PDB file of C-alpha atoms in Angstrom:
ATOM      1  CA  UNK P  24      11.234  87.898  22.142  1.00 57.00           C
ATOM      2  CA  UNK P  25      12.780  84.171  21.531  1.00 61.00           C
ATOM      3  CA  UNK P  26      11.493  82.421  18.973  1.00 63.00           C
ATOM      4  CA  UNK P  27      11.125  78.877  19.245  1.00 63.00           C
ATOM      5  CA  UNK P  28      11.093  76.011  16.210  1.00 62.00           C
ATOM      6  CA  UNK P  29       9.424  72.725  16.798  1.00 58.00           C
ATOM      7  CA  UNK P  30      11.145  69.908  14.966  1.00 55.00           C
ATOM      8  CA  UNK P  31       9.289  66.397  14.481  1.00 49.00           C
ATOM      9  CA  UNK P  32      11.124  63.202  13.404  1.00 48.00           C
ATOM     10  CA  UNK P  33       8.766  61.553  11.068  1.00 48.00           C
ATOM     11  CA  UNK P  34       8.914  58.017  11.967  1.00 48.00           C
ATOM     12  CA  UNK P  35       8.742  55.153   8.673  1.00 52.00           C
ATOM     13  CA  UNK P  36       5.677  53.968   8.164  1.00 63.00           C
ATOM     14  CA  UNK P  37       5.112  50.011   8.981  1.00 85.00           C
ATOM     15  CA  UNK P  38       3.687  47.329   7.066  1.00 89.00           C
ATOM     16  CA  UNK P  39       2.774  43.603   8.089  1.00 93.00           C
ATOM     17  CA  UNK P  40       2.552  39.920   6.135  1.00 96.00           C
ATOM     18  CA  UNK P  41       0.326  37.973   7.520  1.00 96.00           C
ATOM     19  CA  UNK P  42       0.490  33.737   6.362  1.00 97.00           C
ATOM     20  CA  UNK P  43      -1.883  31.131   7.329  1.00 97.00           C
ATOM     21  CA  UNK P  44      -2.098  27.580   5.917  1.00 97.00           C
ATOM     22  CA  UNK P  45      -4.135  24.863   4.907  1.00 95.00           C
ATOM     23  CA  UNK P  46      -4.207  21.259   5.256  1.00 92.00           C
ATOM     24  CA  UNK P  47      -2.549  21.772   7.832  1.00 93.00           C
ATOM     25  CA  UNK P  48      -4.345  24.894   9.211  1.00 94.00           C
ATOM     26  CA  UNK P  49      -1.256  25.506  11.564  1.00 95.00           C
ATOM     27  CA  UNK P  50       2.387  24.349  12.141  1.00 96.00           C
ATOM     28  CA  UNK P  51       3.672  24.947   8.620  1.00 97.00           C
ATOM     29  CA  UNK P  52       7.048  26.533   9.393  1.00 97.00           C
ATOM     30  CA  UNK P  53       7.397  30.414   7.316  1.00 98.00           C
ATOM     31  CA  UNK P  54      10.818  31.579   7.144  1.00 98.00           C
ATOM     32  CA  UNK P  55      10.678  35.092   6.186  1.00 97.00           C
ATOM     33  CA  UNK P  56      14.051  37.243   4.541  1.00 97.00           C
ATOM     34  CA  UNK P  57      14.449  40.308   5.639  1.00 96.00           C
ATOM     35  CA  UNK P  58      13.773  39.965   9.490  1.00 96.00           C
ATOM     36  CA  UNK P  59      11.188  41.718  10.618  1.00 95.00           C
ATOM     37  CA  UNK P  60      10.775  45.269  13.303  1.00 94.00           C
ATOM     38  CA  UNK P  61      11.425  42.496  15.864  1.00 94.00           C
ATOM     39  CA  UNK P  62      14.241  40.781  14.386  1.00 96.00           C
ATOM     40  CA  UNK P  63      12.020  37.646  13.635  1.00 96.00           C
ATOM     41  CA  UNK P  64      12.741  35.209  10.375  1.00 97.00           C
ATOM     42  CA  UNK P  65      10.293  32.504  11.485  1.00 96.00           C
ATOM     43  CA  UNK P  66       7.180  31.448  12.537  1.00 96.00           C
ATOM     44  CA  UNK P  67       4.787  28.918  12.469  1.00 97.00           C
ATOM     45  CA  UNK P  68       1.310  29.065  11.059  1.00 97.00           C
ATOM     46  CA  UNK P  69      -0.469  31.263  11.681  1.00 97.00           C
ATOM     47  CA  UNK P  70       1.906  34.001  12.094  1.00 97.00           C
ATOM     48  CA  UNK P  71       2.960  37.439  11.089  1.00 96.00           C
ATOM     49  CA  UNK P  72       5.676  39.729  10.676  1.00 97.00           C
ATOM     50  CA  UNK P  73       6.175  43.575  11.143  1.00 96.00           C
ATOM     51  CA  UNK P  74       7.707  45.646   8.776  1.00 95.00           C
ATOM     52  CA  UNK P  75       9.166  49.364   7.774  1.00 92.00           C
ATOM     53  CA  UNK P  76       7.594  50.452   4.535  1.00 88.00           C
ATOM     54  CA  UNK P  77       8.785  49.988   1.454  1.00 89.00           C
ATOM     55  CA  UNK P  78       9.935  46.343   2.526  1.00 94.00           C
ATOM     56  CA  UNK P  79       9.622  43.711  -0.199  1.00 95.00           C
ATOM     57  CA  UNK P  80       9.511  40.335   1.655  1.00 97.00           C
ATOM     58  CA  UNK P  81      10.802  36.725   0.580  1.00 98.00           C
ATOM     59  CA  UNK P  82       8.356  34.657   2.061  1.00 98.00           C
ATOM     60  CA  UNK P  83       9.248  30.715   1.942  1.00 98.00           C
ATOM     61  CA  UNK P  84       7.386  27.636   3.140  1.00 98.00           C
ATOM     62  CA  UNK P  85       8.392  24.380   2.997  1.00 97.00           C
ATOM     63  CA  UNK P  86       7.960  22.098  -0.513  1.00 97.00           C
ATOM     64  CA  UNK P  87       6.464  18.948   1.581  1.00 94.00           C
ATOM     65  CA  UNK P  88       4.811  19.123   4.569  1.00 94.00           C
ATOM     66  CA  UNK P  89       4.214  16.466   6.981  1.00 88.00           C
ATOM     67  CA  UNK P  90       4.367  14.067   3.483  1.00 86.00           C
ATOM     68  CA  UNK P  91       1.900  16.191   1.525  1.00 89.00           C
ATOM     69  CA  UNK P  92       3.348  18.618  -1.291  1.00 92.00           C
ATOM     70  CA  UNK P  93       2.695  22.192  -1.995  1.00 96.00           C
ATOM     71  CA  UNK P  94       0.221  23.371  -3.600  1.00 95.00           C
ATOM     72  CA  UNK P  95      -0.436  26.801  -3.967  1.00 97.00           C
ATOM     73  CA  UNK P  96      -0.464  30.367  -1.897  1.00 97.00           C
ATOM     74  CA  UNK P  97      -3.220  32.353  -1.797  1.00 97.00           C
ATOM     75  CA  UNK P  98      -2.964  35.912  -1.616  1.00 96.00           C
ATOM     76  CA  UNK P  99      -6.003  37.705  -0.174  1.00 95.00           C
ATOM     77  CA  UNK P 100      -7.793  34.817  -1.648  1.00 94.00           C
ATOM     78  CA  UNK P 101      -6.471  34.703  -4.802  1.00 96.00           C
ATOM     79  CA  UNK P 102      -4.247  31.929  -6.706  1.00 96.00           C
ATOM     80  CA  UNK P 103      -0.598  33.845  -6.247  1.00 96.00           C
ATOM     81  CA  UNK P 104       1.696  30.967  -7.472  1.00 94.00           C
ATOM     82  CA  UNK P 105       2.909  27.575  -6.910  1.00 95.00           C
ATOM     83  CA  UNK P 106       6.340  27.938  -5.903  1.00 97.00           C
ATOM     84  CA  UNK P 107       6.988  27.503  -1.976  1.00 98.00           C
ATOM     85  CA  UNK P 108       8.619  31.171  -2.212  1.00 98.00           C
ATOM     86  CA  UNK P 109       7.025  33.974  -2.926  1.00 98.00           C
ATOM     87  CA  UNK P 110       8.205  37.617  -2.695  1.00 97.00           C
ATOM     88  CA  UNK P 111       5.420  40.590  -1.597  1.00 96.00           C
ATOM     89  CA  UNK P 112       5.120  44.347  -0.744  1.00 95.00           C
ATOM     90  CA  UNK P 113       4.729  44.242   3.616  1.00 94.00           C
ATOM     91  CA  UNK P 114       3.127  47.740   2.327  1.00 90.00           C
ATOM     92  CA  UNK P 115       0.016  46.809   1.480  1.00 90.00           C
ATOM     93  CA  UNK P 116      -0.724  44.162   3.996  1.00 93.00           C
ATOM     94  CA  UNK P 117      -0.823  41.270   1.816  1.00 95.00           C
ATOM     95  CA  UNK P 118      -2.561  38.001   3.630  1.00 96.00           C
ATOM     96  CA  UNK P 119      -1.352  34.746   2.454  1.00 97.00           C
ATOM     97  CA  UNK P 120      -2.397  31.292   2.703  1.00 97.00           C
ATOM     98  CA  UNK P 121       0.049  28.140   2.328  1.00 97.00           C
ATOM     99  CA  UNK P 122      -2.136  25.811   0.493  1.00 97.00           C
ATOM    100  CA  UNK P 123      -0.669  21.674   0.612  1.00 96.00           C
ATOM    101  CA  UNK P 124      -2.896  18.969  -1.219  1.00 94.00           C
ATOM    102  CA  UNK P 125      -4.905  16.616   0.912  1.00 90.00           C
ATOM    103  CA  UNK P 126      -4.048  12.944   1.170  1.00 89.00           C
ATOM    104  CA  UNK P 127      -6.977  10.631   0.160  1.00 93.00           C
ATOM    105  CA  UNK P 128      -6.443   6.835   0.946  1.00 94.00           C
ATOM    106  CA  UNK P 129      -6.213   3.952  -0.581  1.00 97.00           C
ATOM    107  CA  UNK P 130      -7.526   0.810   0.486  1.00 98.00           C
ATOM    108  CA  UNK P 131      -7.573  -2.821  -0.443  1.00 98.00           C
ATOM    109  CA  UNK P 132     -10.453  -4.434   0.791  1.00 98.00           C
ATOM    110  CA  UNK P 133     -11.939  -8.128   0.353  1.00 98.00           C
ATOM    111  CA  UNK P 134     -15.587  -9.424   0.133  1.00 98.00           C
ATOM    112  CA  UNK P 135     -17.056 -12.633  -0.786  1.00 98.00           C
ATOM    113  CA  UNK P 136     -15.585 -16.471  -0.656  1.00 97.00           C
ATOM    114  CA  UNK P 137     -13.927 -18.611  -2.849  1.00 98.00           C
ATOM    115  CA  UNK P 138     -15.438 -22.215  -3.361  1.00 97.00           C
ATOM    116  CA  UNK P 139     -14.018 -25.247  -2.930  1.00 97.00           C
ATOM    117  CA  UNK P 140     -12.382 -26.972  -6.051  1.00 97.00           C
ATOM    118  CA  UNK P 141     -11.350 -30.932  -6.286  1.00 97.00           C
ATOM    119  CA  UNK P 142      -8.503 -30.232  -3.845  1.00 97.00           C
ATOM    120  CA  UNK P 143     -11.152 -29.551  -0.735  1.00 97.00           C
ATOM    121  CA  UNK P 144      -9.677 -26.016  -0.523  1.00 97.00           C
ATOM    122  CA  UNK P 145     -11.368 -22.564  -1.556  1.00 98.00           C
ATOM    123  CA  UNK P 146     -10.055 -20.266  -4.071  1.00 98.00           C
ATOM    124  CA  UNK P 147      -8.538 -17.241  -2.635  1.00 98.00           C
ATOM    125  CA  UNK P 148      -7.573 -14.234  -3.778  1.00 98.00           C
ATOM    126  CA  UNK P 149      -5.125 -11.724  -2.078  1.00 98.00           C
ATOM    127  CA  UNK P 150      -4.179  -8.227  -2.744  1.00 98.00           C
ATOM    128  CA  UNK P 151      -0.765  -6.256  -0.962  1.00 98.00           C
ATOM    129  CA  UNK P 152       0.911  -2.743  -2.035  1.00 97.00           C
ATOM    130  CA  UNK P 153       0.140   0.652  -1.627  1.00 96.00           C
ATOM    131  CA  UNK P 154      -2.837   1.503  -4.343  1.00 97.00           C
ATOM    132  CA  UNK P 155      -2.310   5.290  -4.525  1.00 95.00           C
ATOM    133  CA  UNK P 156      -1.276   7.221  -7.613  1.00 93.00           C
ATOM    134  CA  UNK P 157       2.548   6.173  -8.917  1.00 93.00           C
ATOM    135  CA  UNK P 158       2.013   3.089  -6.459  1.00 95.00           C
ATOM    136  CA  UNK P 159       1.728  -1.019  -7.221  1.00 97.00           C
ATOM    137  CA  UNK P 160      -0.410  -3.679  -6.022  1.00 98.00           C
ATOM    138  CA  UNK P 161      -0.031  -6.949  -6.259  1.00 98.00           C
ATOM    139  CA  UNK P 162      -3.100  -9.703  -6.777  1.00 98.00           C
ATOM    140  CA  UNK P 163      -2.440 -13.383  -5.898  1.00 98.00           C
ATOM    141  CA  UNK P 164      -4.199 -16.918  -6.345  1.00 98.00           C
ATOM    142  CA  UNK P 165      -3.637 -19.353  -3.561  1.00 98.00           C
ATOM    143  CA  UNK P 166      -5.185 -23.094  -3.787  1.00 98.00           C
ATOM    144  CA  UNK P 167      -6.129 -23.689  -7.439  1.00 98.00           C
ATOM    145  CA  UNK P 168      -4.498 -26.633  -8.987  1.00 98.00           C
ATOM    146  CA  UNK P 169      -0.949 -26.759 -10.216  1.00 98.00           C
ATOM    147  CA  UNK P 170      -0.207 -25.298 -13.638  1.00 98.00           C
ATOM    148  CA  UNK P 171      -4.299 -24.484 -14.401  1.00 98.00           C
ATOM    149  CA  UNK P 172      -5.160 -21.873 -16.484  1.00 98.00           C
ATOM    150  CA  UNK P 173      -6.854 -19.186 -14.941  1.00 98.00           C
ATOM    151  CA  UNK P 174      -8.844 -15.582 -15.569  1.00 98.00           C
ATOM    152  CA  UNK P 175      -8.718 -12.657 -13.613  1.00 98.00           C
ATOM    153  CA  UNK P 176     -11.248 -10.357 -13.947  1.00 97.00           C
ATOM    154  CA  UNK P 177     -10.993  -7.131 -13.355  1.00 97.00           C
ATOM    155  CA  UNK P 178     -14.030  -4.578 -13.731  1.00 97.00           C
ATOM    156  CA  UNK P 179     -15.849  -1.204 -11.913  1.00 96.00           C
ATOM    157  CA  UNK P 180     -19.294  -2.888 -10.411  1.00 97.00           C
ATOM    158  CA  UNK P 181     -19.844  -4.958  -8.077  1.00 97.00           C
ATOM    159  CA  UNK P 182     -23.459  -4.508  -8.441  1.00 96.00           C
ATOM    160  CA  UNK P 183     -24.243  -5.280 -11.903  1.00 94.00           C
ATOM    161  CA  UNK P 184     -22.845  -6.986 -14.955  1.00 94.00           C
ATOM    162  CA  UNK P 185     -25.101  -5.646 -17.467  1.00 91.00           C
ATOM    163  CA  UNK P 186     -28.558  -6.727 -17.041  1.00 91.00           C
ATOM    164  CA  UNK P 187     -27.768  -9.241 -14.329  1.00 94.00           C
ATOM    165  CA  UNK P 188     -27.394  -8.415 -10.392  1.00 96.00           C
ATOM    166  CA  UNK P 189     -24.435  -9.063  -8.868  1.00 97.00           C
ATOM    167  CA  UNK P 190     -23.605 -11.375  -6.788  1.00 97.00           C
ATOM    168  CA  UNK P 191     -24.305 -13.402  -8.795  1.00 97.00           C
ATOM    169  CA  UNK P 192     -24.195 -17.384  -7.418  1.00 97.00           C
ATOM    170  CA  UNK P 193     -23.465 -20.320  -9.775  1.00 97.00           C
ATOM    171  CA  UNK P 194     -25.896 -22.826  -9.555  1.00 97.00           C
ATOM    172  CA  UNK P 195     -28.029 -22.234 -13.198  1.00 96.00           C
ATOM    173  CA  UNK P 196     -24.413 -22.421 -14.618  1.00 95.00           C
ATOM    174  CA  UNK P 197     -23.081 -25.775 -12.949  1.00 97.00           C
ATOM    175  CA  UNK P 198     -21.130 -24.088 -10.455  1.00 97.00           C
ATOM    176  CA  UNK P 199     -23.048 -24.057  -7.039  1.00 97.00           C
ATOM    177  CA  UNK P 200     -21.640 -22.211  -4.189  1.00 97.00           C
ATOM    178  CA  UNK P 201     -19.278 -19.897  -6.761  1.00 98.00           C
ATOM    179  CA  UNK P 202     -19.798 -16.934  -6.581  1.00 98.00           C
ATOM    180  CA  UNK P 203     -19.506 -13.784  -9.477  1.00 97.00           C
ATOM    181  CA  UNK P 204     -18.828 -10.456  -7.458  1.00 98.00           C
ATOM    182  CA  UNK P 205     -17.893  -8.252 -10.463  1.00 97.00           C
ATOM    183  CA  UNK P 206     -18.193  -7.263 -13.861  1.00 96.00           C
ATOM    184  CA  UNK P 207     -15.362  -7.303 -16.207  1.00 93.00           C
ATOM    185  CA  UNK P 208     -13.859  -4.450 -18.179  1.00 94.00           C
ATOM    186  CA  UNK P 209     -10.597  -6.567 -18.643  1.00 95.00           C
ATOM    187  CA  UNK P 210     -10.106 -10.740 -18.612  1.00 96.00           C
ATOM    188  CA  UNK P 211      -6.343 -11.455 -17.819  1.00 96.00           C
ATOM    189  CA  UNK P 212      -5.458 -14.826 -18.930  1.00 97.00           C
ATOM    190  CA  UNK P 213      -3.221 -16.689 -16.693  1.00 97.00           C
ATOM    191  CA  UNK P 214      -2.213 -20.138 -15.224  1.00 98.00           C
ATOM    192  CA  UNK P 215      -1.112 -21.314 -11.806  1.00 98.00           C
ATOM    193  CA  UNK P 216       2.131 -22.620 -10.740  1.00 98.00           C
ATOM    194  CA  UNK P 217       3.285 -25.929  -9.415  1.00 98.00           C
ATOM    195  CA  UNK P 218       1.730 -24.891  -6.037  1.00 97.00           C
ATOM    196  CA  UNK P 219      -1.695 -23.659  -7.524  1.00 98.00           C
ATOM    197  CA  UNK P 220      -0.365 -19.931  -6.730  1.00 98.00           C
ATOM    198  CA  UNK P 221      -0.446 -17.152  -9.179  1.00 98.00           C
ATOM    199  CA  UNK P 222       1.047 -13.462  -9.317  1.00 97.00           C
ATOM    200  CA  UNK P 223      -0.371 -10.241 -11.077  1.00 97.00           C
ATOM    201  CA  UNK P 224       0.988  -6.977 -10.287  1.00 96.00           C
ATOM    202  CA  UNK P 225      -0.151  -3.467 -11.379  1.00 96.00           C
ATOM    203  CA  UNK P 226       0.960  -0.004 -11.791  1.00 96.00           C
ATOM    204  CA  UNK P 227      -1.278   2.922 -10.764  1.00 96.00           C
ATOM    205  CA  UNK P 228      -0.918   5.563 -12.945  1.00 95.00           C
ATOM    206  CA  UNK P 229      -0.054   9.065 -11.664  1.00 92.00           C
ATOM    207  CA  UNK P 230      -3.548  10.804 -13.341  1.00 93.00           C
ATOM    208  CA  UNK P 231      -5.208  12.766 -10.382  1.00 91.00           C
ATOM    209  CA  UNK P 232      -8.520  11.988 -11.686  1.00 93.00           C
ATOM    210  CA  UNK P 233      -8.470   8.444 -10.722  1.00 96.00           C
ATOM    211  CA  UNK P 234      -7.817   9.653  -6.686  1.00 95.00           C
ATOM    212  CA  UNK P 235     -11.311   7.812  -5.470  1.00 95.00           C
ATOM    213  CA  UNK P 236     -11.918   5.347  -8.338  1.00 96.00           C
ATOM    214  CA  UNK P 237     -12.569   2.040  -7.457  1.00 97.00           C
ATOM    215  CA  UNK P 238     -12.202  -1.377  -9.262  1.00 97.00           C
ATOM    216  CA  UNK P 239     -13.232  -4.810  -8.371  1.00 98.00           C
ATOM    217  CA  UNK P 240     -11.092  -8.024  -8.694  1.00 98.00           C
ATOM    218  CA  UNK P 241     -11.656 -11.791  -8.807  1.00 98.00           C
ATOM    219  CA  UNK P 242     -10.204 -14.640 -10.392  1.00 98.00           C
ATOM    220  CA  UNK P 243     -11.836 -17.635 -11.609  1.00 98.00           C
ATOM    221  CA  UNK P 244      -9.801 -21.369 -12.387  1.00 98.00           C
ATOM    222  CA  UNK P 245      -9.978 -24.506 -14.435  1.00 98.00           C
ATOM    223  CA  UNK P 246     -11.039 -27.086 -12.109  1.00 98.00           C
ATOM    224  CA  UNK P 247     -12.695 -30.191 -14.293  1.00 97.00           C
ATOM    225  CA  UNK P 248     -13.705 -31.912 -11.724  1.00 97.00           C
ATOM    226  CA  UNK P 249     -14.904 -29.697  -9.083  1.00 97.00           C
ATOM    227  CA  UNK P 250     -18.040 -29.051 -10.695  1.00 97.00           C
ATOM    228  CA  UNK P 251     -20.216 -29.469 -14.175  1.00 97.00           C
ATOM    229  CA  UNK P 252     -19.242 -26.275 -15.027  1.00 97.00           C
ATOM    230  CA  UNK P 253     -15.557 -27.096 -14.555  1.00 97.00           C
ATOM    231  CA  UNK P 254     -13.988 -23.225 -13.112  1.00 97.00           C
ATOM    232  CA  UNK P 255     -14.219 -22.306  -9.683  1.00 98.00           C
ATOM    233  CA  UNK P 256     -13.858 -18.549  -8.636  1.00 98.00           C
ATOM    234  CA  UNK P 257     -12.490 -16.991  -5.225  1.00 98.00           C
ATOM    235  CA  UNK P 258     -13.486 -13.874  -2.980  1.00 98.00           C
ATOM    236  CA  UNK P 259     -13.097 -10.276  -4.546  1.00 98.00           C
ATOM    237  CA  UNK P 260     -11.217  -7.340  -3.910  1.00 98.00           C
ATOM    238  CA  UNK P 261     -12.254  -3.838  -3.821  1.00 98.00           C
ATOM    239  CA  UNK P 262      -9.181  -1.430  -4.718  1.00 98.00           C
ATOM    240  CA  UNK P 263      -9.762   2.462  -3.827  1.00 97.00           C
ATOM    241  CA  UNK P 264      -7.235   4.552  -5.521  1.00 97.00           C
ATOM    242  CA  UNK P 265      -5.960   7.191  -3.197  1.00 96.00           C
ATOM    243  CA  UNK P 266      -3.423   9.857  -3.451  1.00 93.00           C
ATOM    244  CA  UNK P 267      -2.449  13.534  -2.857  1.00 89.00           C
ATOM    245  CA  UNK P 268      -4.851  15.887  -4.455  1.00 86.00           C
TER     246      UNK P 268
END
């Protein structure tokens, strides 16, 4: 009588990381450290790699992303850290998310129209720069008179100035065809150069809670003669503060 044995090779059990993203939903590049069952140490999102348990995994994303920083992984759902590398157990099938803020934009945009001082030209105001948090923007005056003083309002409604509607047009005070667009939380005090051209510039501070603020602009200018009230004022400017959030 032969006896025979039956001998089984237990084969390693296998684990798997799976990554997704968002904002961008796909394309983030995941390097992974060690490779993978199929020799794999990258992928784009979403992707997923194969492993031998016990494998811990180094899983690493990039810091920035198509200009937007990281934000945070998720780990089957959860908040898991907000370093671009994390390091997880392929054992129990973690499922992680590459989460990158969301770029809001700014935007300078102009309303209204200056009138006309003693010179036959209308005040006008401009705005350049990039008005997203840690940017600058610059306001300028074109066409009052040389060396004027002027005041450049700068306030969050252009709807109301306490009791009184906005726009608001000039007539009742001496000044018809001026216009007031805004209200005014600050009054810069200023004065034109030689050419009737002023400068202002301003910092937007890096305080995520301002991403969709807006403030309104206009600037107003001693003009004796253009009118019994003496000032004449020039278009607005809405500023929306954008950023990464």
């Amino acid at each position: 009588m032969n006896l025979l044995v039956a001998t089984y090779v237990q084969q390693p059990a296998s684990g798997g990381v799976v990554v997704t993203s968002a904002n961008p939903t796909s394309g983030v590049p995941v390097t992974v450290s060690p490779a993978d069952m199929a020799g794999r140490i990258f992928g784009p999102t979403p992707t997923s790699f194969l492993y031998q348990r016990p494998t811990t995994v180094q899983v690493t994303v990039p810091a920035v992303f198509g200009g937007a920083p990281f934000r945070q992984w998720l780990m089957n759902g959860a908040a898991a850290g907000s370093s671009p590398t994390i390091y997880v157990d392929a054992g129990s099938f973690p499922s992680l998310a590459a989460e990158y803020t969301r770029l809001v934009n700014g935007a300078l945009l102009s309303f209204g129209n200056g009138c006309r001082g003693s010179n036959g030209r209308p005040l006008t105001q401009t705005a350049t720069g990039n008005p997203v948090l840690y940017g600058s923007i610059v306001y300028g005056l074109l066409d009052a008179l040389p060396t004027t003083p002027t005041i450049l309002m700068v306030g969050t409604s252009n709807q109301r100035l306490s009791q009184l509607p906005l726009p608001f047009e000039g007539t009742p005070l001496g000044a018809p065809g001026c216009w007031l667009y805004c209200d005014h939380v600050v009054m810069l005090v200023g004065r034109s150069d030689a050419n009737g051209s002023q400068t202002a510039y301003a910092a937007v501070p890096g305080d995520p809670s301002l991403i969709g603020s807006r403030l309104f602009t206009q600037f107003f200018a001693v003009d004796a003669a253009s009118n019994a009230a003496g000032l004449t004022s020039s278009n607005a400017v809405e500023t929306q503060i954008g950023g990464y959030q």
